[in-house]
PDB file of C-alpha atoms in Angstrom:
ATOM      1  CA  UNK Z   1      -7.325 113.020  60.625  1.00 43.00           C
ATOM      2  CA  UNK Z   2      -3.365 112.598  61.407  1.00 44.00           C
ATOM      3  CA  UNK Z   3      -0.822 113.896  58.678  1.00 46.00           C
ATOM      4  CA  UNK Z   4       0.279 111.533  55.929  1.00 55.00           C
ATOM      5  CA  UNK Z   5       3.705 110.063  57.561  1.00 89.00           C
ATOM      6  CA  UNK Z   6       6.134 107.553  56.512  1.00 96.00           C
ATOM      7  CA  UNK Z   7       6.389 104.548  59.074  1.00 97.00           C
ATOM      8  CA  UNK Z   8       8.648 101.625  59.493  1.00 98.00           C
ATOM      9  CA  UNK Z   9       8.141  98.514  61.256  1.00 98.00           C
ATOM     10  CA  UNK Z  10      11.611  96.773  62.158  1.00 98.00           C
ATOM     11  CA  UNK Z  11      11.413  93.259  63.076  1.00 98.00           C
ATOM     12  CA  UNK Z  12      14.053  91.236  64.574  1.00 98.00           C
ATOM     13  CA  UNK Z  13      14.482  87.520  62.379  1.00 97.00           C
ATOM     14  CA  UNK Z  14      14.339  84.654  64.586  1.00 97.00           C
ATOM     15  CA  UNK Z  15      14.893  86.436  67.111  1.00 98.00           C
ATOM     16  CA  UNK Z  16      15.430  84.363  69.773  1.00 98.00           C
ATOM     17  CA  UNK Z  17      17.376  82.232  67.765  1.00 98.00           C
ATOM     18  CA  UNK Z  18      19.380  85.282  66.563  1.00 98.00           C
ATOM     19  CA  UNK Z  19      20.295  86.119  70.017  1.00 98.00           C
ATOM     20  CA  UNK Z  20      21.810  82.442  70.319  1.00 98.00           C
ATOM     21  CA  UNK Z  21      23.745  83.540  67.244  1.00 98.00           C
ATOM     22  CA  UNK Z  22      24.781  86.695  68.402  1.00 97.00           C
ATOM     23  CA  UNK Z  23      26.701  85.164  71.229  1.00 96.00           C
ATOM     24  CA  UNK Z  24      27.822  81.992  69.539  1.00 97.00           C
ATOM     25  CA  UNK Z  25      28.552  82.368  65.746  1.00 96.00           C
ATOM     26  CA  UNK Z  26      29.388  78.731  65.234  1.00 97.00           C
ATOM     27  CA  UNK Z  27      25.860  78.393  65.103  1.00 97.00           C
ATOM     28  CA  UNK Z  28      24.840  80.239  61.981  1.00 97.00           C
ATOM     29  CA  UNK Z  29      23.675  78.241  58.749  1.00 96.00           C
ATOM     30  CA  UNK Z  30      22.615  75.157  61.004  1.00 97.00           C
ATOM     31  CA  UNK Z  31      19.105  74.600  62.438  1.00 98.00           C
ATOM     32  CA  UNK Z  32      18.405  75.713  65.607  1.00 98.00           C
ATOM     33  CA  UNK Z  33      15.679  76.088  67.572  1.00 98.00           C
ATOM     34  CA  UNK Z  34      14.872  77.563  70.915  1.00 98.00           C
ATOM     35  CA  UNK Z  35      12.060  76.066  73.455  1.00 97.00           C
ATOM     36  CA  UNK Z  36       9.610  77.841  76.002  1.00 94.00           C
ATOM     37  CA  UNK Z  37       9.861  78.276  79.610  1.00 87.00           C
ATOM     38  CA  UNK Z  38      10.362  74.879  81.172  1.00 87.00           C
ATOM     39  CA  UNK Z  39      11.385  73.270  77.806  1.00 93.00           C
ATOM     40  CA  UNK Z  40       7.703  72.820  76.514  1.00 93.00           C
ATOM     41  CA  UNK Z  41       7.548  73.840  73.336  1.00 96.00           C
ATOM     42  CA  UNK Z  42       9.284  75.622  69.892  1.00 97.00           C
ATOM     43  CA  UNK Z  43       8.984  79.048  69.925  1.00 97.00           C
ATOM     44  CA  UNK Z  44      12.169  80.632  67.995  1.00 98.00           C
ATOM     45  CA  UNK Z  45      13.126  78.606  64.853  1.00 98.00           C
ATOM     46  CA  UNK Z  46      16.132  79.223  62.288  1.00 98.00           C
ATOM     47  CA  UNK Z  47      15.477  79.449  58.603  1.00 96.00           C
ATOM     48  CA  UNK Z  48      17.315  76.392  58.266  1.00 97.00           C
ATOM     49  CA  UNK Z  49      14.888  74.487  60.867  1.00 98.00           C
ATOM     50  CA  UNK Z  50      11.989  76.001  58.985  1.00 97.00           C
ATOM     51  CA  UNK Z  51      12.934  74.437  55.503  1.00 96.00           C
ATOM     52  CA  UNK Z  52      13.430  71.076  57.519  1.00 96.00           C
ATOM     53  CA  UNK Z  53       9.344  71.577  58.116  1.00 96.00           C
ATOM     54  CA  UNK Z  54      10.048  71.643  62.183  1.00 97.00           C
ATOM     55  CA  UNK Z  55       6.701  73.409  63.140  1.00 96.00           C
ATOM     56  CA  UNK Z  56       6.140  76.341  65.325  1.00 96.00           C
ATOM     57  CA  UNK Z  57       4.869  75.496  69.019  1.00 95.00           C
ATOM     58  CA  UNK Z  58       5.672  71.758  68.663  1.00 95.00           C
ATOM     59  CA  UNK Z  59       5.832  70.307  72.286  1.00 95.00           C
ATOM     60  CA  UNK Z  60       9.735  69.482  72.450  1.00 96.00           C
ATOM     61  CA  UNK Z  61       8.631  65.876  73.799  1.00 93.00           C
ATOM     62  CA  UNK Z  62       7.050  64.688  70.751  1.00 94.00           C
ATOM     63  CA  UNK Z  63      10.075  65.342  68.352  1.00 95.00           C
ATOM     64  CA  UNK Z  64      13.023  65.099  70.216  1.00 95.00           C
ATOM     65  CA  UNK Z  65      14.103  62.207  68.476  1.00 96.00           C
ATOM     66  CA  UNK Z  66      13.562  63.936  65.123  1.00 96.00           C
ATOM     67  CA  UNK Z  67      15.555  67.065  66.053  1.00 97.00           C
ATOM     68  CA  UNK Z  68      18.308  64.622  67.545  1.00 96.00           C
ATOM     69  CA  UNK Z  69      18.497  62.818  64.259  1.00 96.00           C
ATOM     70  CA  UNK Z  70      18.560  66.028  62.087  1.00 96.00           C
ATOM     71  CA  UNK Z  71      21.314  67.653  64.152  1.00 97.00           C
ATOM     72  CA  UNK Z  72      18.853  70.497  65.185  1.00 98.00           C
ATOM     73  CA  UNK Z  73      20.835  72.716  67.865  1.00 98.00           C
ATOM     74  CA  UNK Z  74      18.086  72.765  70.843  1.00 98.00           C
ATOM     75  CA  UNK Z  75      18.267  75.837  73.671  1.00 98.00           C
ATOM     76  CA  UNK Z  76      16.250  76.481  76.582  1.00 97.00           C
ATOM     77  CA  UNK Z  77      15.022  79.926  76.741  1.00 96.00           C
ATOM     78  CA  UNK Z  78      17.357  82.595  77.803  1.00 96.00           C
ATOM     79  CA  UNK Z  79      15.051  85.942  78.182  1.00 95.00           C
ATOM     80  CA  UNK Z  80      17.957  87.630  80.149  1.00 96.00           C
ATOM     81  CA  UNK Z  81      20.103  87.346  77.025  1.00 97.00           C
ATOM     82  CA  UNK Z  82      17.047  88.441  74.918  1.00 97.00           C
ATOM     83  CA  UNK Z  83      16.084  91.174  77.363  1.00 97.00           C
ATOM     84  CA  UNK Z  84      19.536  92.873  77.004  1.00 97.00           C
ATOM     85  CA  UNK Z  85      19.831  92.045  73.032  1.00 98.00           C
ATOM     86  CA  UNK Z  86      15.926  93.806  72.610  1.00 97.00           C
ATOM     87  CA  UNK Z  87      17.684  96.956  74.620  1.00 97.00           C
ATOM     88  CA  UNK Z  88      20.658  96.746  72.477  1.00 97.00           C
ATOM     89  CA  UNK Z  89      18.285  96.890  69.376  1.00 98.00           C
ATOM     90  CA  UNK Z  90      16.415  99.790  70.656  1.00 96.00           C
ATOM     91  CA  UNK Z  91      19.579 101.797  71.374  1.00 96.00           C
ATOM     92  CA  UNK Z  92      20.962 101.338  67.754  1.00 97.00           C
ATOM     93  CA  UNK Z  93      17.102 101.948  66.312  1.00 97.00           C
ATOM     94  CA  UNK Z  94      17.623 105.337  68.545  1.00 95.00           C
ATOM     95  CA  UNK Z  95      20.421 106.734  65.728  1.00 95.00           C
ATOM     96  CA  UNK Z  96      17.766 106.299  63.188  1.00 96.00           C
ATOM     97  CA  UNK Z  97      14.626 107.807  64.118  1.00 95.00           C
ATOM     98  CA  UNK Z  98      13.670 110.231  67.277  1.00 90.00           C
ATOM     99  CA  UNK Z  99      10.406 109.204  67.117  1.00 93.00           C
ATOM    100  CA  UNK Z 100      10.312 105.056  68.266  1.00 95.00           C
ATOM    101  CA  UNK Z 101       7.808 102.671  69.723  1.00 96.00           C
ATOM    102  CA  UNK Z 102       8.908  99.546  70.806  1.00 95.00           C
ATOM    103  CA  UNK Z 103       6.336  97.514  69.904  1.00 95.00           C
ATOM    104  CA  UNK Z 104       7.237  94.204  71.280  1.00 95.00           C
ATOM    105  CA  UNK Z 105      10.733  92.512  72.187  1.00 96.00           C
ATOM    106  CA  UNK Z 106      11.306  91.907  68.821  1.00 97.00           C
ATOM    107  CA  UNK Z 107       9.656  94.939  66.851  1.00 97.00           C
ATOM    108  CA  UNK Z 108       9.351  98.362  66.889  1.00 97.00           C
ATOM    109  CA  UNK Z 109       7.834 101.324  64.820  1.00 98.00           C
ATOM    110  CA  UNK Z 110       9.573 104.015  63.747  1.00 97.00           C
ATOM    111  CA  UNK Z 111       9.099 107.776  61.889  1.00 96.00           C
ATOM    112  CA  UNK Z 112      11.074 108.166  59.149  1.00 97.00           C
ATOM    113  CA  UNK Z 113       8.932 111.311  58.183  1.00 94.00           C
ATOM    114  CA  UNK Z 114      12.647 113.081  58.218  1.00 94.00           C
ATOM    115  CA  UNK Z 115      13.909 110.864  55.255  1.00 95.00           C
ATOM    116  CA  UNK Z 116      13.397 112.339  51.704  1.00 95.00           C
ATOM    117  CA  UNK Z 117      10.698 109.545  49.846  1.00 94.00           C
ATOM    118  CA  UNK Z 118      13.681 109.180  47.228  1.00 95.00           C
ATOM    119  CA  UNK Z 119      16.204 107.921  50.026  1.00 96.00           C
ATOM    120  CA  UNK Z 120      14.016 105.641  51.700  1.00 97.00           C
ATOM    121  CA  UNK Z 121      15.655 102.109  50.293  1.00 96.00           C
ATOM    122  CA  UNK Z 122      18.982 103.473  50.894  1.00 97.00           C
ATOM    123  CA  UNK Z 123      18.160 104.728  54.138  1.00 98.00           C
ATOM    124  CA  UNK Z 124      16.857 101.354  55.386  1.00 98.00           C
ATOM    125  CA  UNK Z 125      19.618  99.487  54.044  1.00 98.00           C
ATOM    126  CA  UNK Z 126      21.817 101.646  56.272  1.00 98.00           C
ATOM    127  CA  UNK Z 127      19.625 100.833  59.327  1.00 98.00           C
ATOM    128  CA  UNK Z 128      19.718  97.474  58.463  1.00 98.00           C
ATOM    129  CA  UNK Z 129      23.329  96.926  58.271  1.00 98.00           C
ATOM    130  CA  UNK Z 130      23.920  99.307  61.107  1.00 97.00           C
ATOM    131  CA  UNK Z 131      21.389  96.984  63.768  1.00 98.00           C
ATOM    132  CA  UNK Z 132      23.432  94.132  62.379  1.00 97.00           C
ATOM    133  CA  UNK Z 133      26.946  95.457  62.839  1.00 97.00           C
ATOM    134  CA  UNK Z 134      26.258  96.953  66.598  1.00 97.00           C
ATOM    135  CA  UNK Z 135      24.109  94.118  67.803  1.00 97.00           C
ATOM    136  CA  UNK Z 136      24.568  91.126  65.726  1.00 97.00           C
ATOM    137  CA  UNK Z 137      20.815  90.790  65.121  1.00 98.00           C
ATOM    138  CA  UNK Z 138      19.447  90.519  61.633  1.00 98.00           C
ATOM    139  CA  UNK Z 139      16.108  92.693  60.833  1.00 98.00           C
ATOM    140  CA  UNK Z 140      13.603  93.091  58.306  1.00 98.00           C
ATOM    141  CA  UNK Z 141      11.867  96.183  57.470  1.00 98.00           C
ATOM    142  CA  UNK Z 142       8.698  97.478  56.095  1.00 98.00           C
ATOM    143  CA  UNK Z 143       8.065 101.323  55.020  1.00 98.00           C
ATOM    144  CA  UNK Z 144       4.557 102.171  54.346  1.00 98.00           C
ATOM    145  CA  UNK Z 145       1.977 105.510  55.369  1.00 97.00           C
ATOM    146  CA  UNK Z 146       0.643 103.772  57.875  1.00 97.00           C
ATOM    147  CA  UNK Z 147       1.418 100.971  61.009  1.00 98.00           C
ATOM    148  CA  UNK Z 148      -0.994  98.557  58.953  1.00 98.00           C
ATOM    149  CA  UNK Z 149       0.749  99.210  55.635  1.00 98.00           C
ATOM    150  CA  UNK Z 150       4.125  98.660  57.716  1.00 98.00           C
ATOM    151  CA  UNK Z 151       3.328  95.767  59.127  1.00 98.00           C
ATOM    152  CA  UNK Z 152       2.230  94.166  55.310  1.00 98.00           C
ATOM    153  CA  UNK Z 153       5.128  95.481  53.915  1.00 98.00           C
ATOM    154  CA  UNK Z 154       7.531  93.622  56.654  1.00 98.00           C
ATOM    155  CA  UNK Z 155       5.705  90.317  56.658  1.00 97.00           C
ATOM    156  CA  UNK Z 156       6.269  90.673  52.279  1.00 97.00           C
ATOM    157  CA  UNK Z 157       9.884  91.515  53.299  1.00 97.00           C
ATOM    158  CA  UNK Z 158      10.940  88.815  55.564  1.00 95.00           C
ATOM    159  CA  UNK Z 159       9.232  86.013  52.844  1.00 91.00           C
ATOM    160  CA  UNK Z 160      10.658  86.999  49.948  1.00 93.00           C
ATOM    161  CA  UNK Z 161      14.047  85.871  49.296  1.00 90.00           C
ATOM    162  CA  UNK Z 162      14.921  88.764  46.648  1.00 93.00           C
ATOM    163  CA  UNK Z 163      14.399  91.902  48.281  1.00 95.00           C
ATOM    164  CA  UNK Z 164      16.798  91.261  51.097  1.00 95.00           C
ATOM    165  CA  UNK Z 165      14.806  92.159  53.909  1.00 97.00           C
ATOM    166  CA  UNK Z 166      13.441  95.105  52.985  1.00 98.00           C
ATOM    167  CA  UNK Z 167      10.257  96.344  51.106  1.00 98.00           C
ATOM    168  CA  UNK Z 168       9.045  99.985  50.918  1.00 98.00           C
ATOM    169  CA  UNK Z 169       5.803 100.337  49.856  1.00 97.00           C
ATOM    170  CA  UNK Z 170       5.370 104.214  50.777  1.00 96.00           C
ATOM    171  CA  UNK Z 171       3.399 105.829  47.877  1.00 91.00           C
ATOM    172  CA  UNK Z 172       4.922 102.552  45.500  1.00 95.00           C
ATOM    173  CA  UNK Z 173       3.031 101.448  42.231  1.00 95.00           C
ATOM    174  CA  UNK Z 174       3.280  97.690  43.807  1.00 95.00           C
ATOM    175  CA  UNK Z 175       0.774  98.664  46.691  1.00 97.00           C
ATOM    176  CA  UNK Z 176      -2.407  97.428  45.193  1.00 96.00           C
ATOM    177  CA  UNK Z 177      -0.823  93.959  44.122  1.00 97.00           C
ATOM    178  CA  UNK Z 178       1.081  93.583  47.954  1.00 97.00           C
ATOM    179  CA  UNK Z 179      -2.876  94.045  48.857  1.00 98.00           C
ATOM    180  CA  UNK Z 180      -4.417  91.768  46.528  1.00 97.00           C
ATOM    181  CA  UNK Z 181      -1.617  88.972  47.662  1.00 96.00           C
ATOM    182  CA  UNK Z 182      -2.325  89.118  51.387  1.00 97.00           C
ATOM    183  CA  UNK Z 183      -5.290  86.519  52.787  1.00 96.00           C
ATOM    184  CA  UNK Z 184      -7.259  89.077  54.724  1.00 97.00           C
ATOM    185  CA  UNK Z 185      -6.538  87.453  57.879  1.00 96.00           C
ATOM    186  CA  UNK Z 186      -2.490  88.176  57.851  1.00 96.00           C
ATOM    187  CA  UNK Z 187      -3.890  92.430  57.813  1.00 97.00           C
ATOM    188  CA  UNK Z 188      -2.752  93.577  61.221  1.00 96.00           C
ATOM    189  CA  UNK Z 189      -5.497  93.378  63.771  1.00 91.00           C
ATOM    190  CA  UNK Z 190      -7.969  90.872  61.885  1.00 95.00           C
ATOM    191  CA  UNK Z 191      -7.086  87.684  62.808  1.00 84.00           C
ATOM    192  CA  UNK Z 192      -8.934  84.411  62.271  1.00 86.00           C
ATOM    193  CA  UNK Z 193     -12.110  84.599  63.919  1.00 89.00           C
ATOM    194  CA  UNK Z 194     -13.013  88.058  62.441  1.00 94.00           C
ATOM    195  CA  UNK Z 195     -11.441  86.652  59.143  1.00 95.00           C
ATOM    196  CA  UNK Z 196     -14.445  84.287  58.986  1.00 95.00           C
ATOM    197  CA  UNK Z 197     -17.093  86.725  58.985  1.00 95.00           C
ATOM    198  CA  UNK Z 198     -15.389  88.686  56.373  1.00 97.00           C
ATOM    199  CA  UNK Z 199     -14.767  85.836  53.968  1.00 96.00           C
ATOM    200  CA  UNK Z 200     -18.263  84.839  54.465  1.00 95.00           C
ATOM    201  CA  UNK Z 201     -18.872  88.761  53.229  1.00 95.00           C
ATOM    202  CA  UNK Z 202     -16.783  87.611  50.060  1.00 96.00           C
ATOM    203  CA  UNK Z 203     -13.943  89.744  51.936  1.00 97.00           C
ATOM    204  CA  UNK Z 204     -10.771  87.513  50.608  1.00 97.00           C
ATOM    205  CA  UNK Z 205      -7.944  89.749  50.668  1.00 97.00           C
ATOM    206  CA  UNK Z 206      -6.581  92.939  52.105  1.00 98.00           C
ATOM    207  CA  UNK Z 207      -7.411  94.589  48.901  1.00 98.00           C
ATOM    208  CA  UNK Z 208     -10.814  93.775  49.512  1.00 98.00           C
ATOM    209  CA  UNK Z 209     -11.182  95.112  53.059  1.00 98.00           C
ATOM    210  CA  UNK Z 210      -9.461  98.259  52.003  1.00 98.00           C
ATOM    211  CA  UNK Z 211     -12.538  98.883  49.300  1.00 97.00           C
ATOM    212  CA  UNK Z 212     -15.250  97.740  51.688  1.00 97.00           C
ATOM    213  CA  UNK Z 213     -17.926 100.369  52.040  1.00 96.00           C
ATOM    214  CA  UNK Z 214     -17.324 102.606  55.113  1.00 96.00           C
ATOM    215  CA  UNK Z 215     -21.083 102.494  55.999  1.00 96.00           C
ATOM    216  CA  UNK Z 216     -21.433  98.388  55.622  1.00 96.00           C
ATOM    217  CA  UNK Z 217     -17.883  98.001  57.909  1.00 96.00           C
ATOM    218  CA  UNK Z 218     -19.628 100.146  60.640  1.00 95.00           C
ATOM    219  CA  UNK Z 219     -22.657  98.387  60.681  1.00 95.00           C
ATOM    220  CA  UNK Z 220     -21.510  95.505  60.752  1.00 94.00           C
ATOM    221  CA  UNK Z 221     -18.053  95.834  62.571  1.00 93.00           C
ATOM    222  CA  UNK Z 222     -16.774  98.397  64.646  1.00 91.00           C
ATOM    223  CA  UNK Z 223     -14.898 101.480  64.524  1.00 95.00           C
ATOM    224  CA  UNK Z 224     -11.739  99.451  65.166  1.00 94.00           C
ATOM    225  CA  UNK Z 225     -12.107  97.660  61.754  1.00 96.00           C
ATOM    226  CA  UNK Z 226     -12.696 101.024  60.183  1.00 97.00           C
ATOM    227  CA  UNK Z 227      -9.496 102.507  61.423  1.00 97.00           C
ATOM    228  CA  UNK Z 228      -7.460  99.559  59.650  1.00 97.00           C
ATOM    229  CA  UNK Z 229      -9.545  99.958  56.555  1.00 98.00           C
ATOM    230  CA  UNK Z 230      -8.585 103.761  56.291  1.00 97.00           C
ATOM    231  CA  UNK Z 231      -4.843 102.435  57.284  1.00 97.00           C
ATOM    232  CA  UNK Z 232      -5.118 100.410  54.234  1.00 98.00           C
ATOM    233  CA  UNK Z 233      -6.220 103.057  52.420  1.00 97.00           C
ATOM    234  CA  UNK Z 234      -2.844 105.076  53.407  1.00 95.00           C
ATOM    235  CA  UNK Z 235      -4.821 107.175  56.008  1.00 95.00           C
ATOM    236  CA  UNK Z 236      -2.695 106.927  59.714  1.00 94.00           C
ATOM    237  CA  UNK Z 237      -5.469 106.017  62.350  1.00 95.00           C
ATOM    238  CA  UNK Z 238      -2.879 104.562  64.915  1.00 95.00           C
ATOM    239  CA  UNK Z 239      -0.099 107.245  65.760  1.00 93.00           C
ATOM    240  CA  UNK Z 240       3.268 105.815  66.952  1.00 93.00           C
ATOM    241  CA  UNK Z 241       3.529 105.900  70.888  1.00 88.00           C
ATOM    242  CA  UNK Z 242       6.757 106.367  72.336  1.00 77.00           C
ATOM    243  CA  UNK Z 243       5.427 105.534  75.776  1.00 67.00           C
ATOM    244  CA  UNK Z 244       3.748 101.771  75.617  1.00 57.00           C
ATOM    245  CA  UNK Z 245       0.271 101.273  76.768  1.00 56.00           C
ATOM    246  CA  UNK Z 246       0.018  99.367  79.541  1.00 60.00           C
ATOM    247  CA  UNK Z 247      -1.172  95.608  79.177  1.00 56.00           C
ATOM    248  CA  UNK Z 248      -4.505  94.512  80.328  1.00 58.00           C
ATOM    249  CA  UNK Z 249      -3.808  90.944  80.198  1.00 60.00           C
ATOM    250  CA  UNK Z 250      -0.871  88.532  81.437  1.00 59.00           C
ATOM    251  CA  UNK Z 251      -0.355  84.819  80.557  1.00 56.00           C
ATOM    252  CA  UNK Z 252       1.827  82.415  82.641  1.00 57.00           C
ATOM    253  CA  UNK Z 253       1.897  78.679  80.880  1.00 60.00           C
ATOM    254  CA  UNK Z 254       3.292  75.251  81.633  1.00 63.00           C
ATOM    255  CA  UNK Z 255       3.993  72.549  78.808  1.00 64.00           C
ATOM    256  CA  UNK Z 256       3.779  68.968  80.056  1.00 65.00           C
ATOM    257  CA  UNK Z 257       7.025  66.995  79.324  1.00 63.00           C
ATOM    258  CA  UNK Z 258       4.984  63.481  78.234  1.00 66.00           C
ATOM    259  CA  UNK Z 259       1.818  62.861  76.659  1.00 73.00           C
ATOM    260  CA  UNK Z 260      -1.059  62.876  79.230  1.00 77.00           C
ATOM    261  CA  UNK Z 261      -3.344  59.915  78.202  1.00 80.00           C
ATOM    262  CA  UNK Z 262      -5.495  59.602  81.309  1.00 82.00           C
ATOM    263  CA  UNK Z 263      -7.925  61.983  83.638  1.00 86.00           C
ATOM    264  CA  UNK Z 264      -5.939  60.651  86.940  1.00 80.00           C
ATOM    265  CA  UNK Z 265      -2.641  61.771  85.388  1.00 77.00           C
ATOM    266  CA  UNK Z 266      -4.111  65.027  84.224  1.00 81.00           C
ATOM    267  CA  UNK Z 267      -5.732  65.803  87.748  1.00 81.00           C
ATOM    268  CA  UNK Z 268      -2.088  65.107  89.557  1.00 78.00           C
ATOM    269  CA  UNK Z 269      -0.722  67.575  87.557  1.00 72.00           C
ATOM    270  CA  UNK Z 270      -3.353  70.197  88.429  1.00 75.00           C
TER     271      UNK Z 270
END
């Protein structure tokens, strides 16, 4: 068992859109979307675009006319820009923590064990402001004892306006309520397929999963889910890794630019 810790998950808000806004401030306040490779589908949306009901992953050719009618600004992917901005954010975070894990292009875990618990909110505010000032990228921050709880805290912070993008669940009396209001499929590492089996066993929320009997979890599932349960209880099982593990898979995808309605069209494309 690892010692108790304080972990923050720093997540860049609507990252690809935020990168476009960082180089073109006139986009602030406007509905903006970014498309995947080959302009296939929507992979990033501004909050304004989300409020218009524009769905994530929608094929561009299907909603091109609607985007134009609603004056939504549309950008092709610029991964050179996004990679450069991700590096800038990483450099900014280095000023706030000596132990960091760059989990993805827009997410990082940070150890905040050097911060007094009473100062965590103030420290997070300084971190959030510092990243925005030096990179132009807005972030949300979730703080807790474990990675799994920090992920949960971050999701709530990002989707609750009154929290101003920061939620500290480290030794918080609100932790139980947060777990009760989080569907089990939203728990980091659970996902849709595993949640089906859990819900069939009356495990509906993160709170239910936290309180599930250890023997039942090990008998019905596996040690990985058991570690998730322990993390929900505040026991760290997934340490911060300064060196990211090697990816074991790769995906290269393309999208059609028009609706494919016949087998001959599909065969020609393949």
